[in-house]
Coordinates of C-alpha atoms and ligand atoms in Angstrom, one line a residue:
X1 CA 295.8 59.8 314.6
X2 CA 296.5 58.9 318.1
X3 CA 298.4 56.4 319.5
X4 CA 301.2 55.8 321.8
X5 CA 304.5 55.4 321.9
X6 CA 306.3 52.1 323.0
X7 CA 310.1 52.6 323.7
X8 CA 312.9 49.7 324.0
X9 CA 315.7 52.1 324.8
X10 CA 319.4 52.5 324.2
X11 CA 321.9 50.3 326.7
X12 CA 325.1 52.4 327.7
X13 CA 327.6 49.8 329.1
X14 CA 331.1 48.2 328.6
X15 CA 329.6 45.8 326.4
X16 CA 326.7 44.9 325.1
X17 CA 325.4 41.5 322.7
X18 CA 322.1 40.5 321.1
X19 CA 321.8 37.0 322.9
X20 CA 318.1 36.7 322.1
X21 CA 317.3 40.0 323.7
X22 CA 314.2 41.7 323.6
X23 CA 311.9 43.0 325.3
X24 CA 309.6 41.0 326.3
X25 CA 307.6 42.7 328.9
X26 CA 306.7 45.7 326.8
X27 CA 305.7 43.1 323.9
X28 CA 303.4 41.4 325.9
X29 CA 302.5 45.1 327.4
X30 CA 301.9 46.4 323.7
X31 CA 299.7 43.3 323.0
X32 CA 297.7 44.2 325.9
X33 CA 297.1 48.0 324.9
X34 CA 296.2 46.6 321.1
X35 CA 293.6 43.8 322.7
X36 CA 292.4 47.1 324.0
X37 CA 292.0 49.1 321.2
X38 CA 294.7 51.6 321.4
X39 CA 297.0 52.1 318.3
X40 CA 300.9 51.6 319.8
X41 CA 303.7 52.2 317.4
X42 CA 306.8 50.2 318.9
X43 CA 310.3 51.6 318.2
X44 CA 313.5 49.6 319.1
X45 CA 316.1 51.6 319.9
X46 CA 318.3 48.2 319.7
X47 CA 317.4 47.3 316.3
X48 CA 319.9 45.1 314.9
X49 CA 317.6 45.1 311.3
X50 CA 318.0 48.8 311.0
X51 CA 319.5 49.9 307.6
X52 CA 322.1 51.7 308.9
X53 CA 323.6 48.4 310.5
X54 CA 327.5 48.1 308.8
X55 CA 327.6 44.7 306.8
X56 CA 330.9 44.2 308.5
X57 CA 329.1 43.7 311.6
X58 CA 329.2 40.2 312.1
X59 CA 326.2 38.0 313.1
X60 CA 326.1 34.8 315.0
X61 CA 324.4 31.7 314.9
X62 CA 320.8 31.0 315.6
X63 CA 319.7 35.4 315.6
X64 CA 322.4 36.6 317.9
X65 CA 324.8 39.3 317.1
X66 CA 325.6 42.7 317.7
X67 CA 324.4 45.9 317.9
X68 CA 326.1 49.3 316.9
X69 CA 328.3 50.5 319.2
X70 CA 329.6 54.2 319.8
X71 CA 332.1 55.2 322.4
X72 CA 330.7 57.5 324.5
X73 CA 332.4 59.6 328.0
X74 CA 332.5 57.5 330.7
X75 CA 329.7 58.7 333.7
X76 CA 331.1 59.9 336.8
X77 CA 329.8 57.6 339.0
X78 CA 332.5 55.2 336.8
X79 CA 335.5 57.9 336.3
X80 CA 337.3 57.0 339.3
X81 CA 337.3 52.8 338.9
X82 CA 340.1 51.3 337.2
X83 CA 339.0 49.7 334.4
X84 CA 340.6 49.9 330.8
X85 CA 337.3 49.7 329.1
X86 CA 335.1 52.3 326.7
X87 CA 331.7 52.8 327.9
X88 CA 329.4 52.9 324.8
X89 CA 326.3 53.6 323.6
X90 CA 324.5 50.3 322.2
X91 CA 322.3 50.8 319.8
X92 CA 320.5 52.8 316.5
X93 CA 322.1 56.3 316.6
X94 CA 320.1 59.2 317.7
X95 CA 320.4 60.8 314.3
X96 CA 318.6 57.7 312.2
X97 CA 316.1 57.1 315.2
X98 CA 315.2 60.7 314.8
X99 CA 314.2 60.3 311.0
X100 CA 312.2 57.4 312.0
X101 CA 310.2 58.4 314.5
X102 CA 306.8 59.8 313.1
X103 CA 306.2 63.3 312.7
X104 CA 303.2 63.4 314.5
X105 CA 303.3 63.4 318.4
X106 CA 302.2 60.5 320.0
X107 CA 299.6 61.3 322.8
X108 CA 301.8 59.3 325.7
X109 CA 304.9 57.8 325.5
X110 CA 305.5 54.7 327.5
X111 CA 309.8 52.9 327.8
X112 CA 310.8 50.5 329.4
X113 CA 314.1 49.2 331.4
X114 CA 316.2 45.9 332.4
X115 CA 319.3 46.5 334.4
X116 CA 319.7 48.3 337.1
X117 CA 323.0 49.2 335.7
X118 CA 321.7 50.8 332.3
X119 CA 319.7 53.5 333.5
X120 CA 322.0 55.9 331.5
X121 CA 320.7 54.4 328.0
X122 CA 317.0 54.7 329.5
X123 CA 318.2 58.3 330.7
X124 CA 319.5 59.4 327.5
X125 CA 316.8 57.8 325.6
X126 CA 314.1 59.8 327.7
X127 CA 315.5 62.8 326.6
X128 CA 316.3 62.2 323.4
X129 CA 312.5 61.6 322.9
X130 CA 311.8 64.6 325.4
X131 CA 313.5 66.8 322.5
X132 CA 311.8 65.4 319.6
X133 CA 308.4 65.4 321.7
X134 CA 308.8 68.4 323.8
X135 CA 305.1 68.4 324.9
X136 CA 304.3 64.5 325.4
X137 CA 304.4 62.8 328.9
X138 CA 306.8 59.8 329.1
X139 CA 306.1 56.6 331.6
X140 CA 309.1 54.5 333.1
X141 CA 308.3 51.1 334.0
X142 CA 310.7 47.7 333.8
X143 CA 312.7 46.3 336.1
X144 CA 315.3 49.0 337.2
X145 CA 312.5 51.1 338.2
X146 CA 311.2 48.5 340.3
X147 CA 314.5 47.7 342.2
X148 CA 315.4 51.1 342.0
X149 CA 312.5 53.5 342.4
X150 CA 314.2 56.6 344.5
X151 CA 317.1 56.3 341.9
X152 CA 314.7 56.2 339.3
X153 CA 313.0 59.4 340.3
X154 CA 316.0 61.9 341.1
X155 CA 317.5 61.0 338.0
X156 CA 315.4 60.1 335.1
X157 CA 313.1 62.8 333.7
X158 CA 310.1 60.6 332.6
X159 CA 306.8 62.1 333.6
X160 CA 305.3 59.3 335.6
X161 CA 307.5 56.4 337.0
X162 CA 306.0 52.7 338.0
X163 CA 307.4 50.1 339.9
X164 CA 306.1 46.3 338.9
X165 CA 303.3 45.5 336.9
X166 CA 301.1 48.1 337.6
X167 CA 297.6 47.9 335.8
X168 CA 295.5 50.0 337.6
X169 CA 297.9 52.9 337.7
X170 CA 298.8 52.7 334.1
X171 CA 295.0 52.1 333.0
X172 CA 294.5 55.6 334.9
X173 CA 297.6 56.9 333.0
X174 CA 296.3 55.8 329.8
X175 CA 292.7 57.1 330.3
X176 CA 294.0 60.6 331.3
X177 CA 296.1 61.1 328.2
X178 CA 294.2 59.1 325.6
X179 CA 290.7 59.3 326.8
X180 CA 290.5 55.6 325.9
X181 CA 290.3 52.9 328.8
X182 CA 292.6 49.9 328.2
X183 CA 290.7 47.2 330.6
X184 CA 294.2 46.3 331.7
X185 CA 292.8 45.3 335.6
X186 CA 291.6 41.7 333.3
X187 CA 295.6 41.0 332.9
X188 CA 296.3 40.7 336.5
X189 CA 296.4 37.2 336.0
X190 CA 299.5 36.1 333.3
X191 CA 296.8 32.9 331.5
X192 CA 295.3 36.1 330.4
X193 CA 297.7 37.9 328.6
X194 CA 298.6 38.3 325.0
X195 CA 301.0 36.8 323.3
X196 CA 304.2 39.0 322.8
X197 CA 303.9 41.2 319.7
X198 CA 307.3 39.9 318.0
X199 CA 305.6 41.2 314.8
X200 CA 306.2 44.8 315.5
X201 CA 309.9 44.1 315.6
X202 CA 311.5 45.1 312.5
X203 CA 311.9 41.9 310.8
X204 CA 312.8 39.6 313.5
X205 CA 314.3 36.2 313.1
X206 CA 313.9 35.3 316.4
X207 CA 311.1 35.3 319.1
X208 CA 310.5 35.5 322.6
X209 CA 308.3 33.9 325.3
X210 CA 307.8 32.6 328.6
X211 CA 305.4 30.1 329.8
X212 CA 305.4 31.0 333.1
X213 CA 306.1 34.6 335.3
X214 CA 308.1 33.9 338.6
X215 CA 310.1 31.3 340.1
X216 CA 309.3 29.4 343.3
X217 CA 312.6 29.0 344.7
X218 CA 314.9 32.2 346.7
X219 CA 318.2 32.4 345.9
X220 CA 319.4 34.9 348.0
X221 CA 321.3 36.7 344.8
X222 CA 318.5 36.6 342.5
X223 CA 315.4 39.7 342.1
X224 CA 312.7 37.0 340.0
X225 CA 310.8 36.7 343.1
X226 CA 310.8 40.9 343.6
X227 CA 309.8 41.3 340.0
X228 CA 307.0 38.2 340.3
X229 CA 306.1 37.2 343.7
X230 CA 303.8 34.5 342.7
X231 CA 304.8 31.7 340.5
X232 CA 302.2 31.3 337.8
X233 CA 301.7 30.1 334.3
X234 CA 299.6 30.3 331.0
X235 CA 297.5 27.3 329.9
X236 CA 300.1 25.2 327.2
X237 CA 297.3 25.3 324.5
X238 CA 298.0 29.1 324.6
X239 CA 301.6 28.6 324.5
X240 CA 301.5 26.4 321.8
X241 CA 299.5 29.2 319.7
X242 CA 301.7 31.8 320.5
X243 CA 304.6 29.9 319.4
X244 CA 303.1 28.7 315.8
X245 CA 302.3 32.6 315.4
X246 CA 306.0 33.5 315.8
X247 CA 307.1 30.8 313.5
X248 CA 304.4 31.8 310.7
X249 CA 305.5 35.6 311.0
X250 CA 309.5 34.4 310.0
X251 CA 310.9 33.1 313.5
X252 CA 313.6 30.5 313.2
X253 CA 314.6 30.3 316.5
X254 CA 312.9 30.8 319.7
X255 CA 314.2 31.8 323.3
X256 CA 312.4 31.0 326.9
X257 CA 312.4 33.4 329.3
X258 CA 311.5 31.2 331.9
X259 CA 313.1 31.4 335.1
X260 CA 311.6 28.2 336.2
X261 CA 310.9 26.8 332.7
X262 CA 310.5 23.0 334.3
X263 CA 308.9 23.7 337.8
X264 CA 305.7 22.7 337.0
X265 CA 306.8 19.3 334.7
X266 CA 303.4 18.4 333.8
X267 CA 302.9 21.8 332.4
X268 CA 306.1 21.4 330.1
X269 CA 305.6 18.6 328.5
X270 CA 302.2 19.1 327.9
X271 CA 303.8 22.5 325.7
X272 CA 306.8 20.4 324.8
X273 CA 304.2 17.4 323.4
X274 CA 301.9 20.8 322.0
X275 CA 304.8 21.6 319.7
X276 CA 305.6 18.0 318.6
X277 CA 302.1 17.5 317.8
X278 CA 301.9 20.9 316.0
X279 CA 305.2 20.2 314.2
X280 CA 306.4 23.6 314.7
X281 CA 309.6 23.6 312.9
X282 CA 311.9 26.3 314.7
X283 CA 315.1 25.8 317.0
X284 CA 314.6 26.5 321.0
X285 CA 316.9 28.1 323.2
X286 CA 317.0 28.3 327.3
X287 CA 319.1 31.3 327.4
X288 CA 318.0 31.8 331.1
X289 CA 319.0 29.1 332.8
X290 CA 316.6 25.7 333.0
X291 CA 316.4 23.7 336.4
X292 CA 318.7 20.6 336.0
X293 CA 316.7 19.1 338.9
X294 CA 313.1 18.5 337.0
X295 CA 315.0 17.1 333.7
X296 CA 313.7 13.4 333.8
X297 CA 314.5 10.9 330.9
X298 CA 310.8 11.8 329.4
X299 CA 311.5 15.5 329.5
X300 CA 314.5 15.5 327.5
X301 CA 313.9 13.0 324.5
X302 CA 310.5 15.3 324.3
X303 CA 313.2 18.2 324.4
X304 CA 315.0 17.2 322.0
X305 CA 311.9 16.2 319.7
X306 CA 310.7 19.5 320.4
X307 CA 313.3 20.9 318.7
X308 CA 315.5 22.1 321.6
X309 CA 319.4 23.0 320.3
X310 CA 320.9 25.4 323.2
X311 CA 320.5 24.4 327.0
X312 CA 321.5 26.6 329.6
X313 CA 321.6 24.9 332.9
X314 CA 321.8 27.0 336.3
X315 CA 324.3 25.3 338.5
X316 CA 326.2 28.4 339.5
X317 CA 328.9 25.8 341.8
X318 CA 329.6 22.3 342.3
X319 CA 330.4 23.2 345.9
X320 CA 327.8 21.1 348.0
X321 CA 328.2 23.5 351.0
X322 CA 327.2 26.3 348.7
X323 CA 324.5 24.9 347.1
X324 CA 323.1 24.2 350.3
X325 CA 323.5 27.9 351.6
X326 CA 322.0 29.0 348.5
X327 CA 318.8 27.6 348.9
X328 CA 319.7 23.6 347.2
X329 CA 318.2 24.5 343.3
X330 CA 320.2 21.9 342.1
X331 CA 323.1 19.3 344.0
X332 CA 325.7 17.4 342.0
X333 CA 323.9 14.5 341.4
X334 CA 321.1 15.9 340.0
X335 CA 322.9 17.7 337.7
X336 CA 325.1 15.2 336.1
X337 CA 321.9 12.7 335.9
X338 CA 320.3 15.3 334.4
X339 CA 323.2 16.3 331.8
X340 CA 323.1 12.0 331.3
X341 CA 319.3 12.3 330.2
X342 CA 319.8 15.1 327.7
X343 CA 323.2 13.3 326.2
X344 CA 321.2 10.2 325.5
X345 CA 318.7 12.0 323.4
X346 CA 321.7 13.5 321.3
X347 CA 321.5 16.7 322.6
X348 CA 324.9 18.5 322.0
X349 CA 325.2 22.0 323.1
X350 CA 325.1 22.1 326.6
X351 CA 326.5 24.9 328.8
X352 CA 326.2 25.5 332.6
X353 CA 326.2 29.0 334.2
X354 CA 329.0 29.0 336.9
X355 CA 329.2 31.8 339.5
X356 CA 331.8 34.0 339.9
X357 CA 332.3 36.5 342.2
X358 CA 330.4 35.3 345.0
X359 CA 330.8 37.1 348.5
X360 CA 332.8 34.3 350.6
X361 CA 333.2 32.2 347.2
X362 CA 336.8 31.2 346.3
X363 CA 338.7 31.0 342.8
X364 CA 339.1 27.4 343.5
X365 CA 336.0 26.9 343.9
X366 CA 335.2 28.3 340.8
X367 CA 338.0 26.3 339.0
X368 CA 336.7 22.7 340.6
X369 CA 333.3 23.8 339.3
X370 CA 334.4 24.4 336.3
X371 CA 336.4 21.2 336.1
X372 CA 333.2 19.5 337.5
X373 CA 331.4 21.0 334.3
X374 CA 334.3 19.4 332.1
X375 CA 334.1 15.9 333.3
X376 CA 329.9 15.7 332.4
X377 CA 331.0 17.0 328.9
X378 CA 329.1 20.2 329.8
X379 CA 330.3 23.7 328.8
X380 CA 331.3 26.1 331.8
X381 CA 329.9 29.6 331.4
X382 CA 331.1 32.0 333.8
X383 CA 328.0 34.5 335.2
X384 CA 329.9 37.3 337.3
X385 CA 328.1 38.2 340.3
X386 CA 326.0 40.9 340.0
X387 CA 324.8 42.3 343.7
X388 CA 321.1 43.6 343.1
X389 CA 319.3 45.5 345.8
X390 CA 316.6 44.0 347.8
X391 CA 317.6 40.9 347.5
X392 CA 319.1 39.0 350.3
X393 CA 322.2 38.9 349.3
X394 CA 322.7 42.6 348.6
X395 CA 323.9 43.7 352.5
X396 CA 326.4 41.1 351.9
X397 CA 327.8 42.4 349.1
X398 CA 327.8 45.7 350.0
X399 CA 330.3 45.2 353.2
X400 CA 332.5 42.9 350.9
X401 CA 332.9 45.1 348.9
X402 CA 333.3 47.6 351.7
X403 CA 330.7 50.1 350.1
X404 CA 328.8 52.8 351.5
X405 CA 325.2 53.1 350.8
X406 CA 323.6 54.7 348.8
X407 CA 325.6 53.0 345.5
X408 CA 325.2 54.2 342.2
X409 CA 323.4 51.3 340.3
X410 CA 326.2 51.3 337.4
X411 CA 327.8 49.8 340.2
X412 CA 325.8 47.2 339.8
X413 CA 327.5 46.1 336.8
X414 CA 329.1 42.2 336.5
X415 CA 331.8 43.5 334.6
X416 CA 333.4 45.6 338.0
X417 CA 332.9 42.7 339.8
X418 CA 337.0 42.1 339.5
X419 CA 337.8 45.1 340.4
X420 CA 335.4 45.4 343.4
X421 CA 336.1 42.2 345.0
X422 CA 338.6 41.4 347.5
X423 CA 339.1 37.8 346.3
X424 CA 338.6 37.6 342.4
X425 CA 341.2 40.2 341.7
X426 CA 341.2 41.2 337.6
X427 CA 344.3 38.8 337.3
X428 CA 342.6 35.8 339.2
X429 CA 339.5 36.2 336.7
X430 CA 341.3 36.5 333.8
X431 CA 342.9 33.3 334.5
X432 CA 340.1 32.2 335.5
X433 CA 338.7 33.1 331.8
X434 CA 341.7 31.9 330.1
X435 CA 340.7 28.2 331.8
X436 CA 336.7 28.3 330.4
X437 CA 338.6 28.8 327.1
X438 CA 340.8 26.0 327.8
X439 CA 337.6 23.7 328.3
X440 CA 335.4 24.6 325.5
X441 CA 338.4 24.2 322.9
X442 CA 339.0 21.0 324.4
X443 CA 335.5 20.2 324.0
X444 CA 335.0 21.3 320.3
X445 CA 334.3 18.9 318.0
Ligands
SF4_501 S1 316.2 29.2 340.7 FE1 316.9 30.8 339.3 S2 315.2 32.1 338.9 FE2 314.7 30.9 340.8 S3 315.4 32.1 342.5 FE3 317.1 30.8 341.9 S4 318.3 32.0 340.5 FE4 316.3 33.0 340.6

């Protein structure tokens, strides 16, 4: 039999949760090599329905929870920053992924990668399956590959690395190790592609989409316009499909991926009006921020009807200065009427993403945003700044933090943002913490 391998690897961090985390771009990848006529055997080194998952371990509403965790050493690159935190390993142990892998060697193994700052779990997991599959070549693509390509190719030992969405190179790859040509050129365009294969998760309770790749706007902190230059969506008839298919298959729950799920309004409520027509029964989730701006009266009650239960707003401060400086997504006023619209409808669980961490940002500012979020009845959620290379912001935050160049991406990681900062020192964030928690148990029911 030949077939190929697809790989969602291990995440080595501080910490780690299942907040309706998947995949997605190798799902829509696999269904794109299947429409092709390949055989791909998917294996999620996250699992959180693997057998060997402790009862104990305890799961949260609406399909999150989390995964197994291992202590691991620390990396170098992290030995010598002051942080009283275990670096783990996230994920099905080597030992049980090992016995359920197939015996036979799959002809070309592709993984894929998120964060910058977990390359060691896509490092480890490339050779972890370099020793069970001594002979096969291994493909890196995802996202850290793309923001981080020389990093990528001194330290991972994958046999080909790819930066974006590259079709032509991986139909080449793919020919030359499978003798089979996959026709991906015909997905250059996103109306074209597959729906995400959710099914070849092991038992998965919740699903994953986005109706659009891209985001028309450029914050100056944010890569979606590196990792999709062009703002584009798929037709909602499709989307409508796609989502009835992952609620037949077991899905209770469904997250957008979206990072401009409301841009194109017309094109929302046409899904949102899709669904209601369709009467899909599962529970929606915006777990990547929607655009308070384009929420008009009409969108929420069809929201709401829809089936919509978690909104996550992006309104990173309430600070009009800085939303001007960083690019005006959203102002004040647009917010609040926004967070009016969706109350109306009966629309309870509301949280905004905050900022923190911001070069020339202050804790106060954080703290009247957060206030700001409190009087609309809105919960704050802090988002520690995260600096990400190639993006405008990154030359910034490399002399705040008084840096030198080339950085190790696990320095990328939000959770060193305390100790890297000059402003938010550990002790101003953690009071900082301590105040979200203040708000949301004064906002429980
Ligand atoms: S609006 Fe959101 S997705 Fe778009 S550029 Fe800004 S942060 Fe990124």
């Amino acid at each position: 039999m030949k077939y190929i391998l697809a790989v969602n690897p291990w995440i080595y961090d501080f910490a780690a949760y299942d907040f309706w985390m998947k995949p997605l771009g190798l799902l829509y990848l696999v269904g794109m090599l299947k429409e092709s006529g390949l055989d791909v055997v998917l294996v999620d080194f996250l699992n959180r329905n693997h057998p060997c998952m402790p009862k104990k371990i305890k799961n949260s509403i609406y399909g999150k929870g989390h995964f197994l965790r291992e202590a691991v050493e620390t990396p170098a690159p992290l030995r010598q920053i002051p942080i009283n935190r275990r670096f783990a390993r996230y994920g099905v142990p080597p030992e049980e992924l090992r016995r359920d892998l197939p015996q036979e060697p799959p002809t070309l193994i592709l993984v894929t990668s998120t964060m910058t700052y977990w390359y060691v779990g896509v490092k480890e997991s490339i050779e972890f399956l370099k020793d069970v599959y001594p002979e096969i070549p291994i493909v890196l693509g995802g996202i850290y590959p793309t923001l981080c390509f020389e990093h990528a190719k001194e330290n991972i030992k994958a046999d080909y690395i790819l930066k974006g969405f590259a079709p032509e190179s991986l139909e080449e790859l793919i020919y030359r190790h499978t003798s089979i040509r996959p026709e991906l050129k015909k997905y250059k365009r996103f109306n074209n592609w597959p729906a995400p294969t959710i099914e070849d998760l092991s038992s998965p309770t919740y699903g994953v989409i986005t109706t659009s790749l891209g985001c028309p706007y450029r914050c100056p902190y944010c890569a979606s316009y590196i990792l999709h230059p062009n703002f584009e969506t798929k037709s909602p008839e499709k989307i409508v499909k796609e989502i009835q298919k992952m609620s037949t298959i077991g899905a209770k729950d469904i997250a957008f991926y979206d990072d401009a799920l409301l841009y194109n309004r017309t094109h929302t409520k046409d899904i949102l009006k899709g669904i209601i027509e369709a009467k899909i029964d599962v529970r929606f989730h915006t777990p990547n921020a929607m655009h308070a701006r384009f929420i008009d009266e009409e969108t929420a009650a069809l929201m709401k009807a829809a089936g919509f239960v978690s909104i996550y707003l992006g309104l990173e401060t309430s600070d009009f200065s800085r939303q001007k400086s960083l690019g005006g997504k959203v102002f004040s006023g647009e917010f609040t009427r926004a967070v009016k619209y969706l109350k109306k409808t009966g629309l309870t669980e509301i949280s905004a993403y905050i900022l923190v961490g911001l070069p020339g940002q202050t804790p106060d500012e954080v703290k009247t945003t957060m206030e700001f979020c409190y009087e609309n009845g809105v919960r704050p959620y802090l988002s520690e700044f995260s600096p990400i290379p190639k993006t405008p912001m990154w030359k910034l935050a490399v002399k705040t933090y008084n840096w030198h160049e080339p950085v190790d991406p696990l320095w990328h990681n939000n959770t060193l943002m305390p100790i890297f900062s000059p402003t938010f020192t550990p002790e101003i964030y953690y009071q900082l913490k301590r105040l979200q928690k203040k708000i949301v148990e004064k906002q429980s029911p």
